[in-house]
């Protein structure tokens, strides 16, 4: 079931965002909610307890670390650390059971190492590095190879590191690794791709421009010590990356794209053409070969393919020259840490890595450069920063400077303090403030900002009432810290942390190999002995009570002593109108952060405020937590060898009220279980109001269990309880020892909840803000949401839900809760270290506690709406955020029923074939925007499927639709001419994906649950579909494409959602119009420097009209002595006609789409569509011959 209401609960404020790839990763050893280490380092060479032994038997010699890597007893993989002669270190991971291989290379250089005059260069390097190599010059060779071998890739730029990674089918690892390694010793940095990747970086920045996380992050950086690297603008944009080139050009210091100022830092010479002869590792850095570029399908006006446009002219060439110069200096083998996960033996992996990665040069750079100077100086500490947000929320974050944390890996003292400051149990800061009605959430923990310095952050998510009393909240935090300073800490507190971390490490499950490779490569730079690379970041050692100096407590006390208000910076976050409400209109003199335009104000904390904050604690409600009763004591796992793990769960219990599906773990052997309980009722989705009340009910349950459940969460046992369109949804996962205790408490709270008027108001405020903030999110999320809404039988818009929130009363909600629970049907799945009788007792307990009547499962189902054959619908709506520059297109093509195997399998194969070309054409080549994706889309209820293409762009959605349709027309030809070998590669890649084994308990549960939730019970679908693929031919796919996907098809069913930006775009003039104008200028007697005007205006294609006007105004004025000014005036009158005759590709005018039906009223449109078939079991498993009551 698709959860339409998937908006984030609250913004993430306190972690540095990473660029291009996934969010920053959390280390496994800090425990839940305790912050994270984005990058960790130190010089491992100084922290070795073993020896390096020379191996010369292979094709390329290398060194092996002598000590075995410490791993979990549960871990059946083999590990080896090697070091190449160029200084690169690699962790090799042999996984005999792997069906997917992966690699990650971490370079110890991030955006803090950008040149001061070129912010974003490290990020730009991460983009352009992928554009072909001398070994594999075709620019999408790498992504194409991965796509055909069930693989994918990504990368991200951090503050002190840049990480590149991929996953691929095990058999394709050598080929993938060869292509991957070439990026680091012979990249082309293809000149023809310069402008495209500058645009990609710029588009990525614009995507984030209205994101509070990025805006807050950059304000915090901006307010660092003058001259500190932390101030840098790491994302970069076209302006920051082109500024130097533009300035040099204006000064006449660039000739054919080469700096003439003598400041080249790597001594690149000039070749005969006047261009820098930049060299790669083997002595050459070739220009882009002809076959590395291909024209876009049915080129639009803007998709010109000239070298002038591709390399950005003299400015673009200067940016690229600086990039290659920087890369040649900073990308040093000694700074690289590699992790490779494969099925090959360790010897084979070692030979492969040594052969492929030894060509990377060691440039003699410091392996792990440290920035030991903290960005907080005396002027930055003891301040309060008020900051305006885009989204509606109230937050307060107190930051204390810390030293670099990885050297404290043994006892993790900052994590010890986070355990108390972030605790949510009785006596905690969270409990006290929540009972006061001041906060809805609190987080606390250490955070490595970069290699060399860190921060301890306490973040409060406040209610409006809490925001009004933010000074009191700051003082309350200070009182709790004061209480900690005056407290004695028995050693059992650290022993508990040590036990929890040891249990987590011992029973850690495998995860996706690329995720694991990234985690390992990141942590290889920690200053720990090489044999402890895996364990040191995750384990916490007990204190040595006999050693007061190095036993662990002293480190903690030293950090605790630094957590004083005069050493902190507090950041207050809210919308502008909230500051006016609380502090009065015009009471704050706002300043603007330069890159995002965020409004902020800095003031010093008064002496009286600091004095009060340093007073001893006088709040009796604050006290230290007691022992954690949820730490598991029974960790036994009965391991029974099986020939093959079962591929499905079994129906072991069925009553009129519930159905229980169960599978005893037979492959992971961990003392854990996962339970899903779907409590379905017809009441929640009868109206938008009942939907909102069901959500508030679930929120109140969760809110009331915070204190009780927090210890369970710390100990590795967690739950989720939420509302959805069919009722209530509850999950439990973690150590099974005390899972039934947590389940009992949650169910009893569900049954017996008494609505508190005060807490209801807090939950209503949260719901209101969440619904409001949804409209301020990324446009592509809006267009996808509306596409789901338009094609779901029973859904409510966010606007409808928002209208209902304010008027819900405690009495009405209490009545609604009783109605929801009066008649239900429970679908339940239990997988893991629990026998079926234990699972049955859990199901019986749920029935006994809920004490409810039953309804048939067939009365609570979800269905989609089906587009009619031969339809072409468009619905257009504005982007609500008027400052959002991006628009979005969600383009959905309906294929057919998932209950028809050949249709289902053919749709998946077609989507797989379209995916990589869609990205390559629409994003990489056509530069439409940063967000581009093509994928299979199953509609609500899972019974219907199609293909969805989404594009987020500054271009208007109608233009995006035209380019998508041009792409689809091109794909018709590609499918028709596709060689049999290539088609077979796609087919095999999809088969391998479907035949992948689940990597952990969670993945296994997800595979089963969709079939139970939707009611089809088709548990063997993946294997059956993989077998069926063998019979799907290219002609089948071409016929499907032409009948269901091709724009010229008369039977196609298509819906597109246009979410259109309201922010005006600067007017542009096309290259053709500029050429026509230049010709007219010459005809009227002016001297025209064609090379000059093209370099100034046409280097990137269409030019801003204002820039065009300024250039020609200055040019014509300079010749006023030879040509009458009246001639210039006559020429300017010609421009409007040229704009009409030669329109720019994105001139801001509405594009007319022929043959489409525009939806005027969504409700009427939805009412006109037929619902999908009612779900039914596709397989009768006969697990229970007769129902057992």
PDB file of C-alpha atoms in Angstrom, residues 630 674-677 679 701 705 708-709 712 717-721 730-733 735-751 828 830 834 838-839 841-843 845-847 849-850:
ATOM      1  CA  UNK A 630      14.968  -3.667  28.378  1.00  0.00           C
ATOM      2  CA  UNK A 674       9.963  -8.257  13.324  1.00  0.00           C
ATOM      3  CA  UNK A 675       6.233  -7.978  13.848  1.00  0.00           C
ATOM      4  CA  UNK A 676       3.733  -6.109  11.670  1.00  0.00           C
ATOM      5  CA  UNK A 677       0.162  -5.649  12.819  1.00  0.00           C
ATOM      6  CA  UNK A 679      -5.430  -3.104  12.346  1.00  0.00           C
ATOM      7  CA  UNK A 701      -0.463   6.995  21.509  1.00  0.00           C
ATOM      8  CA  UNK A 705       4.605   6.050  25.346  1.00  0.00           C
ATOM      9  CA  UNK A 708       8.324   3.942  28.617  1.00  0.00           C
ATOM     10  CA  UNK A 709       9.618   3.038  25.155  1.00  0.00           C
ATOM     11  CA  UNK A 712      13.608  -0.238  24.822  1.00  0.00           C
ATOM     12  CA  UNK A 717      13.887  -2.897  20.567  1.00  0.00           C
ATOM     13  CA  UNK A 718      11.713  -0.326  18.821  1.00  0.00           C
ATOM     14  CA  UNK A 719       8.152   0.157  17.661  1.00  0.00           C
ATOM     15  CA  UNK A 720       6.128   2.323  15.327  1.00  0.00           C
ATOM     16  CA  UNK A 721       2.451   3.128  15.599  1.00  0.00           C
ATOM     17  CA  UNK A 730       1.959  -1.112  14.246  1.00  0.00           C
ATOM     18  CA  UNK A 731       5.449  -2.578  13.890  1.00  0.00           C
ATOM     19  CA  UNK A 732       7.871  -3.976  16.450  1.00  0.00           C
ATOM     20  CA  UNK A 733      11.420  -4.974  15.670  1.00  0.00           C
ATOM     21  CA  UNK A 735      15.669  -8.385  20.110  1.00  0.00           C
ATOM     22  CA  UNK A 736      12.805 -10.792  20.674  1.00  0.00           C
ATOM     23  CA  UNK A 737      13.609 -11.412  24.365  1.00  0.00           C
ATOM     24  CA  UNK A 738      11.288  -8.650  25.626  1.00  0.00           C
ATOM     25  CA  UNK A 739       9.352  -7.874  22.493  1.00  0.00           C
ATOM     26  CA  UNK A 740       6.101  -9.157  24.029  1.00  0.00           C
ATOM     27  CA  UNK A 741       6.481  -6.703  26.936  1.00  0.00           C
ATOM     28  CA  UNK A 742       6.668  -3.740  24.579  1.00  0.00           C
ATOM     29  CA  UNK A 743       3.825  -5.096  22.426  1.00  0.00           C
ATOM     30  CA  UNK A 744       1.571  -5.464  25.457  1.00  0.00           C
ATOM     31  CA  UNK A 745       2.173  -1.879  26.591  1.00  0.00           C
ATOM     32  CA  UNK A 746       1.554  -0.432  23.148  1.00  0.00           C
ATOM     33  CA  UNK A 747      -1.668  -2.388  22.632  1.00  0.00           C
ATOM     34  CA  UNK A 748      -2.962  -1.484  26.095  1.00  0.00           C
ATOM     35  CA  UNK A 749      -2.293   2.178  25.402  1.00  0.00           C
ATOM     36  CA  UNK A 750      -4.120   1.899  22.073  1.00  0.00           C
ATOM     37  CA  UNK A 751      -7.137   0.371  23.787  1.00  0.00           C
ATOM     38  CA  UNK A 828      -0.339  -9.884  11.151  1.00  0.00           C
ATOM     39  CA  UNK A 830       5.840 -12.357  12.463  1.00  0.00           C
ATOM     40  CA  UNK A 834      10.050 -16.657  17.352  1.00  0.00           C
ATOM     41  CA  UNK A 838       4.956 -17.603  20.473  1.00  0.00           C
ATOM     42  CA  UNK A 839       3.615 -15.705  17.485  1.00  0.00           C
ATOM     43  CA  UNK A 841       0.256 -16.001  21.727  1.00  0.00           C
ATOM     44  CA  UNK A 842       1.125 -12.521  20.482  1.00  0.00           C
ATOM     45  CA  UNK A 843      -1.883 -12.572  18.142  1.00  0.00           C
ATOM     46  CA  UNK A 845      -2.859 -11.125  23.237  1.00  0.00           C
ATOM     47  CA  UNK A 846      -3.731  -8.494  20.616  1.00  0.00           C
ATOM     48  CA  UNK A 847      -7.267  -9.840  20.294  1.00  0.00           C
ATOM     49  CA  UNK A 849      -6.486  -6.488  24.698  1.00  0.00           C
ATOM     50  CA  UNK A 850      -8.347  -4.801  21.838  1.00  0.00           C
TER      51      UNK A 850
END
